[in-house]
PDB file of C-alpha atoms and ligand atoms in Angstrom:
ATOM      1  CA  MET K   1      44.977 126.373 185.333  1.00  0.00           C
ATOM      2  CA  LYS K   2      48.757 126.012 185.274  1.00  0.00           C
ATOM      3  CA  PRO K   3      50.479 125.508 188.616  1.00  0.00           C
ATOM      4  CA  LEU K   4      52.793 128.365 189.664  1.00  0.00           C
ATOM      5  CA  ARG K   5      55.661 126.046 190.351  1.00  0.00           C
ATOM      6  CA  PRO K   6      56.089 122.544 188.934  1.00  0.00           C
ATOM      7  CA  GLU K   7      55.804 119.490 191.126  1.00  0.00           C
ATOM      8  CA  ILE K   8      59.083 117.710 191.727  1.00  0.00           C
ATOM      9  CA  MET K   9      59.085 113.981 190.965  1.00  0.00           C
ATOM     10  CA  GLY K  10      62.110 112.493 192.715  1.00  0.00           C
ATOM     11  CA  ILE K  11      63.638 109.395 191.134  1.00  0.00           C
ATOM     12  CA  LEU K  12      64.031 106.580 193.641  1.00  0.00           C
ATOM     13  CA  ASN K  13      66.362 103.997 192.192  1.00  0.00           C
ATOM     14  CA  ALA K  14      65.219 100.491 193.152  1.00  0.00           C
ATOM     15  CA  THR K  15      67.908  98.281 191.703  1.00  0.00           C
ATOM     16  CA  PRO K  16      68.534  95.164 193.849  1.00  0.00           C
ATOM     17  CA  ASP K  17      71.805  96.191 195.481  1.00  0.00           C
ATOM     18  CA  SER K  18      71.179  99.902 195.970  1.00  0.00           C
ATOM     19  CA  PHE K  19      69.950  99.717 199.571  1.00  0.00           C
ATOM     20  CA  SER K  20      72.690  97.685 201.194  1.00  0.00           C
ATOM     21  CA  ASP K  21      74.927 100.728 201.722  1.00  0.00           C
ATOM     22  CA  GLY K  22      75.866 102.394 204.989  1.00  0.00           C
ATOM     23  CA  GLY K  23      75.570  99.208 207.038  1.00  0.00           C
ATOM     24  CA  MET K  24      71.810  99.754 207.434  1.00  0.00           C
ATOM     25  CA  VAL K  25      69.311  96.959 206.903  1.00  0.00           C
ATOM     26  CA  PRO K  26      67.582  97.471 203.531  1.00  0.00           C
ATOM     27  CA  GLU K  27      64.192  98.460 205.052  1.00  0.00           C
ATOM     28  CA  ALA K  28      65.773 101.110 207.262  1.00  0.00           C
ATOM     29  CA  ALA K  29      67.896 102.427 204.408  1.00  0.00           C
ATOM     30  CA  LEU K  30      64.813 102.653 202.206  1.00  0.00           C
ATOM     31  CA  ALA K  31      62.760 104.465 204.848  1.00  0.00           C
ATOM     32  CA  ALA K  32      65.645 106.900 205.370  1.00  0.00           C
ATOM     33  CA  ARG K  33      65.957 107.550 201.666  1.00  0.00           C
ATOM     34  CA  VAL K  34      62.216 108.153 201.306  1.00  0.00           C
ATOM     35  CA  ALA K  35      62.264 110.578 204.234  1.00  0.00           C
ATOM     36  CA  THR K  36      65.269 112.444 202.861  1.00  0.00           C
ATOM     37  CA  MET K  37      63.774 112.857 199.409  1.00  0.00           C
ATOM     38  CA  ARG K  38      60.550 114.230 200.875  1.00  0.00           C
ATOM     39  CA  GLU K  39      62.426 116.643 203.146  1.00  0.00           C
ATOM     40  CA  GLU K  40      64.416 117.808 200.152  1.00  0.00           C
ATOM     41  CA  GLY K  41      61.213 118.732 198.351  1.00  0.00           C
ATOM     42  CA  ALA K  42      59.982 115.748 196.358  1.00  0.00           C
ATOM     43  CA  ASP K  43      56.199 115.970 195.810  1.00  0.00           C
ATOM     44  CA  ILE K  44      56.119 112.581 194.068  1.00  0.00           C
ATOM     45  CA  LEU K  45      58.440 109.566 194.383  1.00  0.00           C
ATOM     46  CA  ASP K  46      58.970 107.733 191.083  1.00  0.00           C
ATOM     47  CA  ILE K  47      59.947 104.119 191.664  1.00  0.00           C
ATOM     48  CA  GLY K  48      61.097 101.874 188.836  1.00  0.00           C
ATOM     49  CA  GLY K  49      62.826  98.510 188.576  1.00  0.00           C
ATOM     50  CA  GLU K  50      63.482  98.192 184.857  1.00  0.00           C
ATOM     51  CA  SER K  51      66.058 100.478 183.274  1.00  0.00           C
ATOM     52  CA  THR K  52      64.890 102.101 180.075  1.00  0.00           C
ATOM     53  CA  ARG K  53      68.326 103.419 179.169  1.00  0.00           C
ATOM     54  CA  PRO K  54      69.304 102.973 175.530  1.00  0.00           C
ATOM     55  CA  GLY K  55      70.299  99.333 175.002  1.00  0.00           C
ATOM     56  CA  ALA K  56      68.732  98.094 178.275  1.00  0.00           C
ATOM     57  CA  GLN K  57      67.254  94.580 178.352  1.00  0.00           C
ATOM     58  CA  PRO K  58      63.678  93.892 179.612  1.00  0.00           C
ATOM     59  CA  VAL K  59      63.178  92.459 183.127  1.00  0.00           C
ATOM     60  CA  PRO K  60      60.530  89.748 183.915  1.00  0.00           C
ATOM     61  CA  VAL K  61      57.461  90.757 185.997  1.00  0.00           C
ATOM     62  CA  GLU K  62      58.423  88.853 189.164  1.00  0.00           C
ATOM     63  CA  GLU K  63      61.947  90.271 189.156  1.00  0.00           C
ATOM     64  CA  GLU K  64      60.726  93.831 188.533  1.00  0.00           C
ATOM     65  CA  TRP K  65      58.184  93.526 191.360  1.00  0.00           C
ATOM     66  CA  ARG K  66      60.755  92.025 193.723  1.00  0.00           C
ATOM     67  CA  ARG K  67      62.959  95.066 193.101  1.00  0.00           C
ATOM     68  CA  ILE K  68      60.360  97.766 193.576  1.00  0.00           C
ATOM     69  CA  ALA K  69      57.882  96.381 196.139  1.00  0.00           C
ATOM     70  CA  PRO K  70      59.936  97.356 199.233  1.00  0.00           C
ATOM     71  CA  ALA K  71      60.438 100.908 197.930  1.00  0.00           C
ATOM     72  CA  ILE K  72      56.737 101.308 197.102  1.00  0.00           C
ATOM     73  CA  GLU K  73      55.781 100.013 200.538  1.00  0.00           C
ATOM     74  CA  ALA K  74      58.254 102.367 202.230  1.00  0.00           C
ATOM     75  CA  GLY K  75      56.955 105.349 200.255  1.00  0.00           C
ATOM     76  CA  VAL K  76      53.299 104.573 200.933  1.00  0.00           C
ATOM     77  CA  ALA K  77      53.998 103.909 204.638  1.00  0.00           C
ATOM     78  CA  ALA K  78      55.592 107.361 204.876  1.00  0.00           C
ATOM     79  CA  GLY K  79      52.524 108.969 203.288  1.00  0.00           C
ATOM     80  CA  ALA K  80      54.300 109.871 200.033  1.00  0.00           C
ATOM     81  CA  TYR K  81      52.589 110.194 196.654  1.00  0.00           C
ATOM     82  CA  VAL K  82      54.078 107.185 194.904  1.00  0.00           C
ATOM     83  CA  SER K  83      54.514 106.744 191.164  1.00  0.00           C
ATOM     84  CA  VAL K  84      55.453 103.432 189.558  1.00  0.00           C
ATOM     85  CA  ASP K  85      57.661 103.631 186.491  1.00  0.00           C
ATOM     86  CA  THR K  86      56.769 100.497 184.543  1.00  0.00           C
ATOM     87  CA  ARG K  87      55.582  99.306 181.140  1.00  0.00           C
ATOM     88  CA  LYS K  88      53.974  96.177 182.579  1.00  0.00           C
ATOM     89  CA  ALA K  89      50.282  96.020 183.492  1.00  0.00           C
ATOM     90  CA  GLU K  90      50.785  93.407 186.212  1.00  0.00           C
ATOM     91  CA  VAL K  91      53.504  95.437 187.921  1.00  0.00           C
ATOM     92  CA  ALA K  92      51.327  98.561 187.777  1.00  0.00           C
ATOM     93  CA  ARG K  93      48.337  96.591 189.125  1.00  0.00           C
ATOM     94  CA  ARG K  94      50.324  95.346 192.121  1.00  0.00           C
ATOM     95  CA  ALA K  95      51.686  98.846 192.717  1.00  0.00           C
ATOM     96  CA  LEU K  96      48.149 100.284 192.764  1.00  0.00           C
ATOM     97  CA  ALA K  97      47.099  97.654 195.309  1.00  0.00           C
ATOM     98  CA  ALA K  98      50.152  98.606 197.388  1.00  0.00           C
ATOM     99  CA  GLY K  99      49.118 102.275 197.367  1.00  0.00           C
ATOM    100  CA  ALA K 100      50.842 103.842 194.319  1.00  0.00           C
ATOM    101  CA  ARG K 101      48.719 106.494 192.629  1.00  0.00           C
ATOM    102  CA  LEU K 102      50.618 107.341 189.443  1.00  0.00           C
ATOM    103  CA  PHE K 103      51.180 104.875 186.597  1.00  0.00           C
ATOM    104  CA  ASN K 104      54.210 106.260 184.753  1.00  0.00           C
ATOM    105  CA  ASP K 105      54.444 104.325 181.506  1.00  0.00           C
ATOM    106  CA  VAL K 106      57.224 105.206 179.050  1.00  0.00           C
ATOM    107  CA  SER K 107      55.292 103.265 176.386  1.00  0.00           C
ATOM    108  CA  ALA K 108      52.088 105.327 176.842  1.00  0.00           C
ATOM    109  CA  LEU K 109      50.089 102.116 177.519  1.00  0.00           C
ATOM    110  CA  THR K 110      51.193 100.433 174.268  1.00  0.00           C
ATOM    111  CA  TYR K 111      53.655  97.823 175.597  1.00  0.00           C
ATOM    112  CA  ASP K 112      51.134  95.598 177.352  1.00  0.00           C
ATOM    113  CA  SER K 113      47.581  94.892 176.161  1.00  0.00           C
ATOM    114  CA  ASP K 114      46.238  94.999 179.749  1.00  0.00           C
ATOM    115  CA  SER K 115      47.686  98.413 180.527  1.00  0.00           C
ATOM    116  CA  MET K 116      44.628 100.420 179.482  1.00  0.00           C
ATOM    117  CA  ALA K 117      42.437  98.485 181.943  1.00  0.00           C
ATOM    118  CA  VAL K 118      44.968  99.015 184.725  1.00  0.00           C
ATOM    119  CA  ALA K 119      45.211 102.702 183.833  1.00  0.00           C
ATOM    120  CA  ARG K 120      41.430 102.949 184.216  1.00  0.00           C
ATOM    121  CA  ALA K 121      41.748 101.423 187.676  1.00  0.00           C
ATOM    122  CA  TYR K 122      44.276 104.151 188.577  1.00  0.00           C
ATOM    123  CA  ALA K 123      41.846 106.830 187.395  1.00  0.00           C
ATOM    124  CA  GLU K 124      38.973 105.225 189.341  1.00  0.00           C
ATOM    125  CA  ALA K 125      41.157 105.283 192.457  1.00  0.00           C
ATOM    126  CA  GLY K 126      41.721 109.023 191.982  1.00  0.00           C
ATOM    127  CA  GLY K 127      45.205 108.449 190.566  1.00  0.00           C
ATOM    128  CA  ARG K 128      46.933 109.607 187.402  1.00  0.00           C
ATOM    129  CA  ILE K 129      48.621 108.132 184.350  1.00  0.00           C
ATOM    130  CA  CYS K 130      51.662 109.547 182.562  1.00  0.00           C
ATOM    131  CA  LEU K 131      51.713 108.929 178.806  1.00  0.00           C
ATOM    132  CA  MET K 132      55.235 109.294 177.404  1.00  0.00           C
ATOM    133  CA  HIS K 133      56.336 109.370 173.800  1.00  0.00           C
ATOM    134  CA  ALA K 134      59.074 106.960 172.758  1.00  0.00           C
ATOM    135  CA  LEU K 135      60.145 106.061 169.253  1.00  0.00           C
ATOM    136  CA  GLY K 136      60.728 102.311 169.278  1.00  0.00           C
ATOM    137  CA  ASP K 137      61.917 100.044 172.059  1.00  0.00           C
ATOM    138  CA  PRO K 138      64.669 100.991 174.567  1.00  0.00           C
ATOM    139  CA  ARG K 139      66.894  98.309 173.034  1.00  0.00           C
ATOM    140  CA  THR K 140      66.957  99.970 169.640  1.00  0.00           C
ATOM    141  CA  MET K 141      65.486 103.450 170.039  1.00  0.00           C
ATOM    142  CA  GLN K 142      68.743 105.363 169.598  1.00  0.00           C
ATOM    143  CA  ASP K 143      69.559 103.616 166.294  1.00  0.00           C
ATOM    144  CA  ASP K 144      69.097 106.508 163.890  1.00  0.00           C
ATOM    145  CA  PRO K 145      65.720 107.993 164.986  1.00  0.00           C
ATOM    146  CA  ARG K 146      64.096 110.153 162.287  1.00  0.00           C
ATOM    147  CA  TYR K 147      61.195 112.615 162.197  1.00  0.00           C
ATOM    148  CA  ALA K 148      60.001 115.061 159.554  1.00  0.00           C
ATOM    149  CA  ASP K 149      58.845 117.447 162.317  1.00  0.00           C
ATOM    150  CA  VAL K 150      59.656 116.076 165.755  1.00  0.00           C
ATOM    151  CA  VAL K 151      57.492 118.506 167.736  1.00  0.00           C
ATOM    152  CA  ALA K 152      54.397 117.973 165.592  1.00  0.00           C
ATOM    153  CA  GLU K 153      54.848 114.191 165.500  1.00  0.00           C
ATOM    154  CA  VAL K 154      55.344 113.827 169.252  1.00  0.00           C
ATOM    155  CA  ARG K 155      52.398 116.131 169.941  1.00  0.00           C
ATOM    156  CA  ASP K 156      50.133 114.253 167.503  1.00  0.00           C
ATOM    157  CA  TYR K 157      51.159 110.915 169.011  1.00  0.00           C
ATOM    158  CA  LEU K 158      50.323 112.132 172.520  1.00  0.00           C
ATOM    159  CA  ALA K 159      46.995 113.525 171.273  1.00  0.00           C
ATOM    160  CA  ALA K 160      46.178 110.077 169.837  1.00  0.00           C
ATOM    161  CA  ARG K 161      47.094 108.355 173.111  1.00  0.00           C
ATOM    162  CA  ILE K 162      44.906 110.820 175.048  1.00  0.00           C
ATOM    163  CA  ALA K 163      42.038 110.023 172.658  1.00  0.00           C
ATOM    164  CA  ALA K 164      42.592 106.274 173.162  1.00  0.00           C
ATOM    165  CA  CYS K 165      42.421 106.748 176.933  1.00  0.00           C
ATOM    166  CA  GLU K 166      39.272 108.838 176.720  1.00  0.00           C
ATOM    167  CA  ALA K 167      37.677 106.215 174.467  1.00  0.00           C
ATOM    168  CA  ALA K 168      38.505 103.624 177.148  1.00  0.00           C
ATOM    169  CA  GLY K 169      36.751 105.700 179.808  1.00  0.00           C
ATOM    170  CA  ILE K 170      39.756 107.445 181.365  1.00  0.00           C
ATOM    171  CA  PRO K 171      39.071 111.146 181.865  1.00  0.00           C
ATOM    172  CA  ARG K 172      41.602 113.631 180.496  1.00  0.00           C
ATOM    173  CA  ALA K 173      41.895 115.102 183.991  1.00  0.00           C
ATOM    174  CA  ALA K 174      43.691 111.912 185.073  1.00  0.00           C
ATOM    175  CA  LEU K 175      46.329 112.189 182.337  1.00  0.00           C
ATOM    176  CA  ILE K 176      49.822 113.680 182.193  1.00  0.00           C
ATOM    177  CA  VAL K 177      51.809 113.837 178.945  1.00  0.00           C
ATOM    178  CA  ASP K 178      55.555 113.681 178.393  1.00  0.00           C
ATOM    179  CA  PRO K 179      57.580 114.288 175.200  1.00  0.00           C
ATOM    180  CA  GLY K 180      60.061 111.583 176.277  1.00  0.00           C
ATOM    181  CA  ILE K 181      63.414 113.336 176.184  1.00  0.00           C
ATOM    182  CA  GLY K 182      66.096 110.870 175.028  1.00  0.00           C
ATOM    183  CA  PHE K 183      63.667 108.151 173.981  1.00  0.00           C
ATOM    184  CA  GLY K 184      64.403 107.707 170.277  1.00  0.00           C
ATOM    185  CA  LYS K 185      65.700 111.255 169.877  1.00  0.00           C
ATOM    186  CA  THR K 186      68.943 112.808 168.709  1.00  0.00           C
ATOM    187  CA  LEU K 187      70.438 115.893 170.344  1.00  0.00           C
ATOM    188  CA  ALA K 188      68.705 118.050 167.722  1.00  0.00           C
ATOM    189  CA  HIS K 189      65.356 116.356 168.449  1.00  0.00           C
ATOM    190  CA  ASN K 190      65.732 116.840 172.211  1.00  0.00           C
ATOM    191  CA  LEU K 191      66.599 120.512 171.758  1.00  0.00           C
ATOM    192  CA  ALA K 192      63.689 121.081 169.371  1.00  0.00           C
ATOM    193  CA  LEU K 193      61.253 119.545 171.878  1.00  0.00           C
ATOM    194  CA  LEU K 194      62.652 121.603 174.755  1.00  0.00           C
ATOM    195  CA  ARG K 195      62.667 124.868 172.792  1.00  0.00           C
ATOM    196  CA  ASP K 196      59.071 124.259 171.737  1.00  0.00           C
ATOM    197  CA  LEU K 197      57.785 122.831 175.014  1.00  0.00           C
ATOM    198  CA  ASP K 198      54.971 125.399 175.027  1.00  0.00           C
ATOM    199  CA  ALA K 199      53.564 123.641 171.942  1.00  0.00           C
ATOM    200  CA  PHE K 200      52.315 120.822 174.205  1.00  0.00           C
ATOM    201  CA  ALA K 201      49.918 123.151 176.037  1.00  0.00           C
ATOM    202  CA  VAL K 202      47.330 122.545 173.281  1.00  0.00           C
ATOM    203  CA  LEU K 203      46.945 118.986 174.597  1.00  0.00           C
ATOM    204  CA  ASP K 204      45.266 120.435 177.689  1.00  0.00           C
ATOM    205  CA  CYS K 205      47.074 118.021 180.049  1.00  0.00           C
ATOM    206  CA  PRO K 206      49.881 118.696 182.513  1.00  0.00           C
ATOM    207  CA  VAL K 207      53.308 118.177 180.917  1.00  0.00           C
ATOM    208  CA  LEU K 208      55.991 116.100 182.630  1.00  0.00           C
ATOM    209  CA  LEU K 209      59.625 116.699 181.709  1.00  0.00           C
ATOM    210  CA  GLY K 210      62.253 114.037 182.365  1.00  0.00           C
ATOM    211  CA  ALA K 211      65.667 115.336 181.338  1.00  0.00           C
ATOM    212  CA  SER K 212      67.661 114.784 184.521  1.00  0.00           C
ATOM    213  CA  ARG K 213      71.244 113.596 183.921  1.00  0.00           C
ATOM    214  CA  LYS K 214      70.383 112.397 180.426  1.00  0.00           C
ATOM    215  CA  GLY K 215      72.918 111.815 177.684  1.00  0.00           C
ATOM    216  CA  PHE K 216      72.260 115.049 175.796  1.00  0.00           C
ATOM    217  CA  ILE K 217      73.389 117.021 178.872  1.00  0.00           C
ATOM    218  CA  GLY K 218      76.639 115.071 178.717  1.00  0.00           C
ATOM    219  CA  THR K 219      76.931 115.802 175.010  1.00  0.00           C
ATOM    220  CA  LEU K 220      76.347 119.524 175.482  1.00  0.00           C
ATOM    221  CA  SER K 221      78.642 119.899 178.500  1.00  0.00           C
ATOM    222  CA  GLY K 222      81.319 117.272 177.932  1.00  0.00           C
ATOM    223  CA  GLU K 223      80.475 115.671 181.317  1.00  0.00           C
ATOM    224  CA  ARG K 224      80.705 111.920 180.815  1.00  0.00           C
ATOM    225  CA  ASP K 225      79.788 111.003 184.415  1.00  0.00           C
ATOM    226  CA  ALA K 226      75.969 111.106 184.686  1.00  0.00           C
ATOM    227  CA  ALA K 227      76.149 111.656 188.470  1.00  0.00           C
ATOM    228  CA  ARG K 228      77.908 114.990 187.813  1.00  0.00           C
ATOM    229  CA  ARG K 229      75.233 116.407 185.518  1.00  0.00           C
ATOM    230  CA  ALA K 230      73.137 118.188 188.172  1.00  0.00           C
ATOM    231  CA  PRO K 231      74.011 121.721 186.928  1.00  0.00           C
ATOM    232  CA  GLY K 232      72.961 120.966 183.351  1.00  0.00           C
ATOM    233  CA  SER K 233      69.890 119.140 184.614  1.00  0.00           C
ATOM    234  CA  ILE K 234      68.865 122.179 186.653  1.00  0.00           C
ATOM    235  CA  ALA K 235      69.308 124.429 183.623  1.00  0.00           C
ATOM    236  CA  VAL K 236      66.791 122.243 181.784  1.00  0.00           C
ATOM    237  CA  ALA K 237      64.458 122.103 184.800  1.00  0.00           C
ATOM    238  CA  LEU K 238      64.341 125.918 184.995  1.00  0.00           C
ATOM    239  CA  HIS K 239      63.698 126.118 181.271  1.00  0.00           C
ATOM    240  CA  GLY K 240      60.887 123.596 181.737  1.00  0.00           C
ATOM    241  CA  ALA K 241      59.389 125.587 184.605  1.00  0.00           C
ATOM    242  CA  ARG K 242      59.342 128.690 182.407  1.00  0.00           C
ATOM    243  CA  HIS K 243      57.759 126.844 179.510  1.00  0.00           C
ATOM    244  CA  GLY K 244      54.807 125.136 181.104  1.00  0.00           C
ATOM    245  CA  ALA K 245      56.156 121.904 182.615  1.00  0.00           C
ATOM    246  CA  ALA K 246      53.900 120.860 185.496  1.00  0.00           C
ATOM    247  CA  VAL K 247      56.062 117.981 186.755  1.00  0.00           C
ATOM    248  CA  LEU K 248      59.859 117.670 186.679  1.00  0.00           C
ATOM    249  CA  ARG K 249      61.349 114.172 187.027  1.00  0.00           C
ATOM    250  CA  VAL K 250      64.738 114.649 188.700  1.00  0.00           C
ATOM    251  CA  HIS K 251      67.529 112.878 190.549  1.00  0.00           C
ATOM    252  CA  ASP K 252      68.848 115.965 192.386  1.00  0.00           C
ATOM    253  CA  VAL K 253      65.771 116.940 194.377  1.00  0.00           C
ATOM    254  CA  ARG K 254      67.302 119.389 196.858  1.00  0.00           C
ATOM    255  CA  GLU K 255      69.252 121.292 194.212  1.00  0.00           C
ATOM    256  CA  THR K 256      66.290 121.460 191.836  1.00  0.00           C
ATOM    257  CA  ALA K 257      63.909 122.627 194.579  1.00  0.00           C
ATOM    258  CA  GLN K 258      66.290 125.441 195.542  1.00  0.00           C
ATOM    259  CA  ALA K 259      66.729 126.564 191.928  1.00  0.00           C
ATOM    260  CA  LEU K 260      62.946 126.504 191.346  1.00  0.00           C
ATOM    261  CA  ALA K 261      62.293 128.553 194.483  1.00  0.00           C
ATOM    262  CA  VAL K 262      64.705 131.275 193.364  1.00  0.00           C
ATOM    263  CA  ASP K 263      63.412 131.175 189.800  1.00  0.00           C
ATOM    264  CA  ALA K 264      59.814 131.541 190.988  1.00  0.00           C
ATOM    265  CA  ALA K 265      60.772 134.603 193.052  1.00  0.00           C
ATOM    266  CA  LEU K 266      62.646 136.137 190.119  1.00  0.00           C
ATOM    267  CA  ARG K 267      59.539 135.741 188.001  1.00  0.00           C
ATOM    268  CA  GLY K 268      57.411 137.304 190.735  1.00  0.00           C
ATOM    269  CA  LEU K 269      55.369 134.145 191.310  1.00  0.00           C
TER     270      LEU K 269
HETATM  271  N1  HH2 F   1      63.018 108.753 181.754  1.00  0.00           N
HETATM  272  C1  HH2 F   1      63.492 107.613 182.266  1.00  0.00           C
HETATM  273  C2  HH2 F   1      62.655 106.748 182.943  1.00  0.00           C
HETATM  274  N2  HH2 F   1      61.352 107.024 183.110  1.00  0.00           N
HETATM  275  N3  HH2 F   1      59.526 108.462 182.781  1.00  0.00           N
HETATM  276  C3  HH2 F   1      59.030 109.575 182.265  1.00  0.00           C
HETATM  277  N4  HH2 F   1      57.720 109.875 182.425  1.00  0.00           N
HETATM  278  N5  HH2 F   1      59.797 110.469 181.574  1.00  0.00           N
HETATM  279  C4  HH2 F   1      61.123 110.243 181.371  1.00  0.00           C
HETATM  280  O1  HH2 F   1      61.780 111.078 180.710  1.00  0.00           O
HETATM  281  C5  HH2 F   1      61.694 109.058 181.908  1.00  0.00           C
HETATM  282  C6  HH2 F   1      60.847 108.163 182.618  1.00  0.00           C
HETATM  283  C7  HH2 F   1      64.925 107.284 182.085  1.00  0.00           C
HETATM  284  O2  HH2 F   1      65.207 106.222 182.844  1.00  0.00           O
HETATM  285  P1  HH2 F   1      66.610 105.550 182.994  1.00  0.00           P
HETATM  286  O3  HH2 F   1      67.482 106.044 181.920  1.00  0.00           O
HETATM  287  O4  HH2 F   1      66.384 104.099 183.107  1.00  0.00           O
HETATM  288  O5  HH2 F   1      67.242 106.084 184.312  1.00  0.00           O
HETATM  289  P2  HH2 F   1      66.674 106.907 185.522  1.00  0.00           P
HETATM  290  O6  HH2 F   1      65.499 106.169 186.039  1.00  0.00           O
HETATM  291  O7  HH2 F   1      67.817 106.972 186.498  1.00  0.00           O
HETATM  292  O8  HH2 F   1      66.306 108.262 184.993  1.00  0.00           O
END
């Protein structure tokens, strides 16, 4: 059964220097940020230490873990539902041991040969796995991506990844799927996927939508500063809520939660 209102996945940026602000010690700043995001309405905290922006370079395991471990620990200590945004099995394994319960993998468990086994461990612990579609690697994915039918191809890819998980003993109930907005997609591809978001319902898994502050919102609005793209991001979030998205991955938690509350009332939910 579809949830009435999507869950909000708040993005917690865990780059090395992002918690030294305000004169607070990093641990206190982290705890404060976790508390604020939860008060604002985040149901899930998504913590990642490797940027997957177009052109981004990979980060070694130890460095990625060093970046995210304090944020994961702060989230778990506060009782939050913690998601780890990583393509690396070892990082996901350590996050599970630290209390994370969602393995959010933008490579849909294809980047690392151990990821399927780690994903099974998440499912056995009562956790979930998000399988996202990406065309190619973040370094090159925006170099002329092509599809004959983007919606059908992304849907078929996700169906194949679901089947691979089921074959490895991971129940479908533990899976979330994501069309991967901006990951090897032009503006036209992103719009086609968003307009046809309902097409992913046939996969019989909750759909996660991650469009917050992404480049296509800048292209459509002329806003070059990603931090000023909350209004466009909310427009996409509301569209997602009306077209079956079960989880919305967002930077602007408070603003998105308010918009969703009003939208739900308008729809009589
Ligand atoms: N997008 C980004 C990272 N992780 N995970 C899922 N499931 N879906 C997404 O769309 C998604 C994701 C984009 O990450 P990046 O551009 O590195 O920046 P930020 O983490 O600030 O969104």
